[in-house]
Coordinates of C-alpha atoms and ligand atoms in Angstrom, one line a residue:
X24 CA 8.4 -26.6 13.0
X25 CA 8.7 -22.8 11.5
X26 CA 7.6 -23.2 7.7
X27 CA 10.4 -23.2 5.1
X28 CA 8.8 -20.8 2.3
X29 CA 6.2 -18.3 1.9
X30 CA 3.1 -19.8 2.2
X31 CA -0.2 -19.5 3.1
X32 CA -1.0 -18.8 6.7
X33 CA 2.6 -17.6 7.6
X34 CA 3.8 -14.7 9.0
X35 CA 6.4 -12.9 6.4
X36 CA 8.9 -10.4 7.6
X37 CA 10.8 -9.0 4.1
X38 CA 12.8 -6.1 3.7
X39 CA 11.6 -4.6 0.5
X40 CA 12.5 -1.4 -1.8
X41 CA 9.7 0.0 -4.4
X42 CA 10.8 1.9 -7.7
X43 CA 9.2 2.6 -10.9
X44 CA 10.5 1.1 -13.9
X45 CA 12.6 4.6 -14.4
X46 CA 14.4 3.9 -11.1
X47 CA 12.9 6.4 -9.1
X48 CA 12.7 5.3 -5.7
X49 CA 9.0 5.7 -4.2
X50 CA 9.2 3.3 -0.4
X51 CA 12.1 1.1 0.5
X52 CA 12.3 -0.5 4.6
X53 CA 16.2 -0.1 4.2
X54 CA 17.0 2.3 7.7
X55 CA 13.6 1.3 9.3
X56 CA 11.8 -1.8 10.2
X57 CA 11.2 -4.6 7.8
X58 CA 8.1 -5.1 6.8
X59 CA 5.8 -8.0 8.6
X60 CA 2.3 -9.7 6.9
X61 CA 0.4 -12.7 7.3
X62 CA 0.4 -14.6 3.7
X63 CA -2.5 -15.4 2.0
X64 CA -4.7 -12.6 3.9
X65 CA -4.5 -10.1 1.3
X66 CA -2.7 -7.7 3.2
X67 CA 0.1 -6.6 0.5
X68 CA -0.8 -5.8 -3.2
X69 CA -2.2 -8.9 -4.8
X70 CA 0.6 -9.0 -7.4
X71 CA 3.8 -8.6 -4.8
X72 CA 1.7 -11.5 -2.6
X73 CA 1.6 -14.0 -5.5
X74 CA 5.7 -12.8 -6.4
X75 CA 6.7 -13.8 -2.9
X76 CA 4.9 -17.3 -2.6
X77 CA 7.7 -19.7 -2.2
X78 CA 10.6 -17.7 -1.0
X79 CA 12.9 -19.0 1.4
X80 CA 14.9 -16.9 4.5
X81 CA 18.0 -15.5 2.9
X82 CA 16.3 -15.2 -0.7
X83 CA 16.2 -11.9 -2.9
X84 CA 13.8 -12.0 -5.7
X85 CA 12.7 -9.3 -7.7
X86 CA 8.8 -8.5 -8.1
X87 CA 7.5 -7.1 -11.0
X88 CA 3.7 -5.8 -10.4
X89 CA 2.1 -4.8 -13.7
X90 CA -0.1 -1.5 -13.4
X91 CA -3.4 -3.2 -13.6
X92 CA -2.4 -6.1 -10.7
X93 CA -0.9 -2.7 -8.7
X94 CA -3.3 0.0 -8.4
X95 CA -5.0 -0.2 -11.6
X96 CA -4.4 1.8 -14.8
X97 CA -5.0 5.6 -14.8
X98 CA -9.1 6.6 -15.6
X99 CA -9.4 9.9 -17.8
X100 CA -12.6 9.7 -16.2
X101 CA -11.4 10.4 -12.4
X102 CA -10.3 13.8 -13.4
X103 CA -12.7 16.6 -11.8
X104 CA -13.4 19.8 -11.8
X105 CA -15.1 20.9 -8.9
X106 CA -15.9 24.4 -7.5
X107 CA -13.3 26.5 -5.5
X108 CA -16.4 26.9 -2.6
X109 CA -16.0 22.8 -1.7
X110 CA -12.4 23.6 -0.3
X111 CA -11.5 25.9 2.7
X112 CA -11.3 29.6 1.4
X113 CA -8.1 30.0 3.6
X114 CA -5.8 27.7 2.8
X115 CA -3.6 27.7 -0.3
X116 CA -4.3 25.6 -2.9
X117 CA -1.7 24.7 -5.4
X118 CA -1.3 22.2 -8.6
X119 CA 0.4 19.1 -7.1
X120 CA -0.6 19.3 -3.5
X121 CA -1.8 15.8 -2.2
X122 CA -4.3 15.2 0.7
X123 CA -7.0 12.4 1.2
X124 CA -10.1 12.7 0.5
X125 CA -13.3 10.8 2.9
X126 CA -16.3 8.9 0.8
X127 CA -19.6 7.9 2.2
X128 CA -18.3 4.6 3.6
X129 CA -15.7 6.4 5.2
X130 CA -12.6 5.2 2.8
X131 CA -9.8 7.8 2.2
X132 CA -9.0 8.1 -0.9
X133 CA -6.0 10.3 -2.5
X134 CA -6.8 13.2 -4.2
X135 CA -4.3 15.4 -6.5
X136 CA -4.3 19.2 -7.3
X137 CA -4.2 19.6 -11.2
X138 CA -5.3 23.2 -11.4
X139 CA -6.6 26.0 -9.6
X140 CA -8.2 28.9 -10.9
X141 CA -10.3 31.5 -9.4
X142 CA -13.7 30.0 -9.3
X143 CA -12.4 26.1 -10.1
X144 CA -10.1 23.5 -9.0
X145 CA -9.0 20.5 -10.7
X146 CA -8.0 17.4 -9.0
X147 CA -6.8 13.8 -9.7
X148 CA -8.9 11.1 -8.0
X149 CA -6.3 8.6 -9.4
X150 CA -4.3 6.9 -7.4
X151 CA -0.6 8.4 -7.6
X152 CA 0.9 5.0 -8.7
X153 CA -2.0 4.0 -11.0
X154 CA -0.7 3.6 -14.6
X155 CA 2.8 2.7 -13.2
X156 CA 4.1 -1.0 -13.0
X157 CA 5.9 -1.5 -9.6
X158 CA 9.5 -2.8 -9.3
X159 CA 9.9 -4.6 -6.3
X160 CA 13.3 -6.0 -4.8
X161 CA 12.4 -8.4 -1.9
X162 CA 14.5 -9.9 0.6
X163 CA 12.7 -12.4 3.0
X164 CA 14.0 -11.8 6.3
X165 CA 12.0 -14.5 8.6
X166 CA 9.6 -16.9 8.5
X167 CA 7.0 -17.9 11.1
X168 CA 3.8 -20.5 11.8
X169 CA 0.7 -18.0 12.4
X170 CA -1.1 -18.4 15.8
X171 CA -4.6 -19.6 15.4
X172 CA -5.7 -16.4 16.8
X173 CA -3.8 -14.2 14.3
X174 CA -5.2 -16.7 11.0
X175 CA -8.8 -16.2 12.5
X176 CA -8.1 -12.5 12.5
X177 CA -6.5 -12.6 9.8
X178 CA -3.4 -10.2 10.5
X179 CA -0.4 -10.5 12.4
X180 CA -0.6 -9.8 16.3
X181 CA 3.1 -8.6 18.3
X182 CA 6.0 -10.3 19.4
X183 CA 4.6 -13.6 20.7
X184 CA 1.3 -13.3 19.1
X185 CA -0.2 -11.5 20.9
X186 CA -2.8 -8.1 20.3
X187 CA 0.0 -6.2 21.5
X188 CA -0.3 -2.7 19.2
X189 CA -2.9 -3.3 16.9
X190 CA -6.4 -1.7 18.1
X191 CA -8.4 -1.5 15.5
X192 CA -10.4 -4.9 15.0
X193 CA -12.9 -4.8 12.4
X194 CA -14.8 -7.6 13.3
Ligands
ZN206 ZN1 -6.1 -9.1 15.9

């Protein structure tokens, strides 16, 4: 029996496009593959998870993830100013520039160029879509029973449930 709606322990596949609430588009899966996620696991943003519980096969909702369920609301208090010498003397640095930062677990994290100046930079430790409220337009695609090896990993395994490409286990 393949479940009827979103539910815990099932395996999702939804087509989905992102915007901001001015319309500007930031991800959608229209042109690529549809996106695939085992319910329940807290694989997507808690907010979209909780939107789509329920859905049926066919069903278009739309999503609406407030800031603070998203990626949380901007902190003043994650803008830096740290010294030109911490970045690579060679390569251009200029406001607006994006790249990932590494903490001391190991956990990227996105930093953003505010200002440069001779001896200083400025940079944005916020997340780029913290402070925004995420408009999402879902369209649930497929519906599928997890395999007991997928629930106990707690992700979603290849075709027929199997490892197939995903390599990186954290267990
Ligand atoms: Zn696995």
């Amino acid at each position: 029996m393949e479940p009827e709606i979103v539910a815990d322990g099932v395996v999702v596949t939804m087509d989905y496009t992102l915007r901001l609430k001015d319309g500007t588009l930031i991800e959608t899966s229209e042109g690529q593959e549809p996106l695939e996620y085992l319910h329940g696991q807290g694989q997507i943003i808690p907010g979209l998870e909780a939107g789509v519980a329920g859905m049926r096969v066919g069903e278009t909702r739309q999503v609406i993830v407030p800031a603070a369920q998203a990626y949380g609301e901007r902190q003043p208090d994650q803008i830096h100013t740290l010294s030109r010498e911490q970045f690579p003397p060679n390569e251009p640095l200029l406001p607006g520039m994006m790249f990932y930062g590494r903490d001391s677990f190991g956990n990227s994290f996105p930093v953003t160029v505010i200002e440069v100046n001779p001896d200083t930079v400025v940079v944005d430790l916020n997340h780029p879509l913290a402070g925004e409220d995420l408009y999402f337009d879902v369209t649930v695609r497929g519906l599928r029973q997890a395999t007991a090896e997928e629930l106990m990993h707690g992700h979603v395994h290849g075709q027929n449930g199997d490892e197939g490409e995903d390599e990186e286990e954290e267990e």
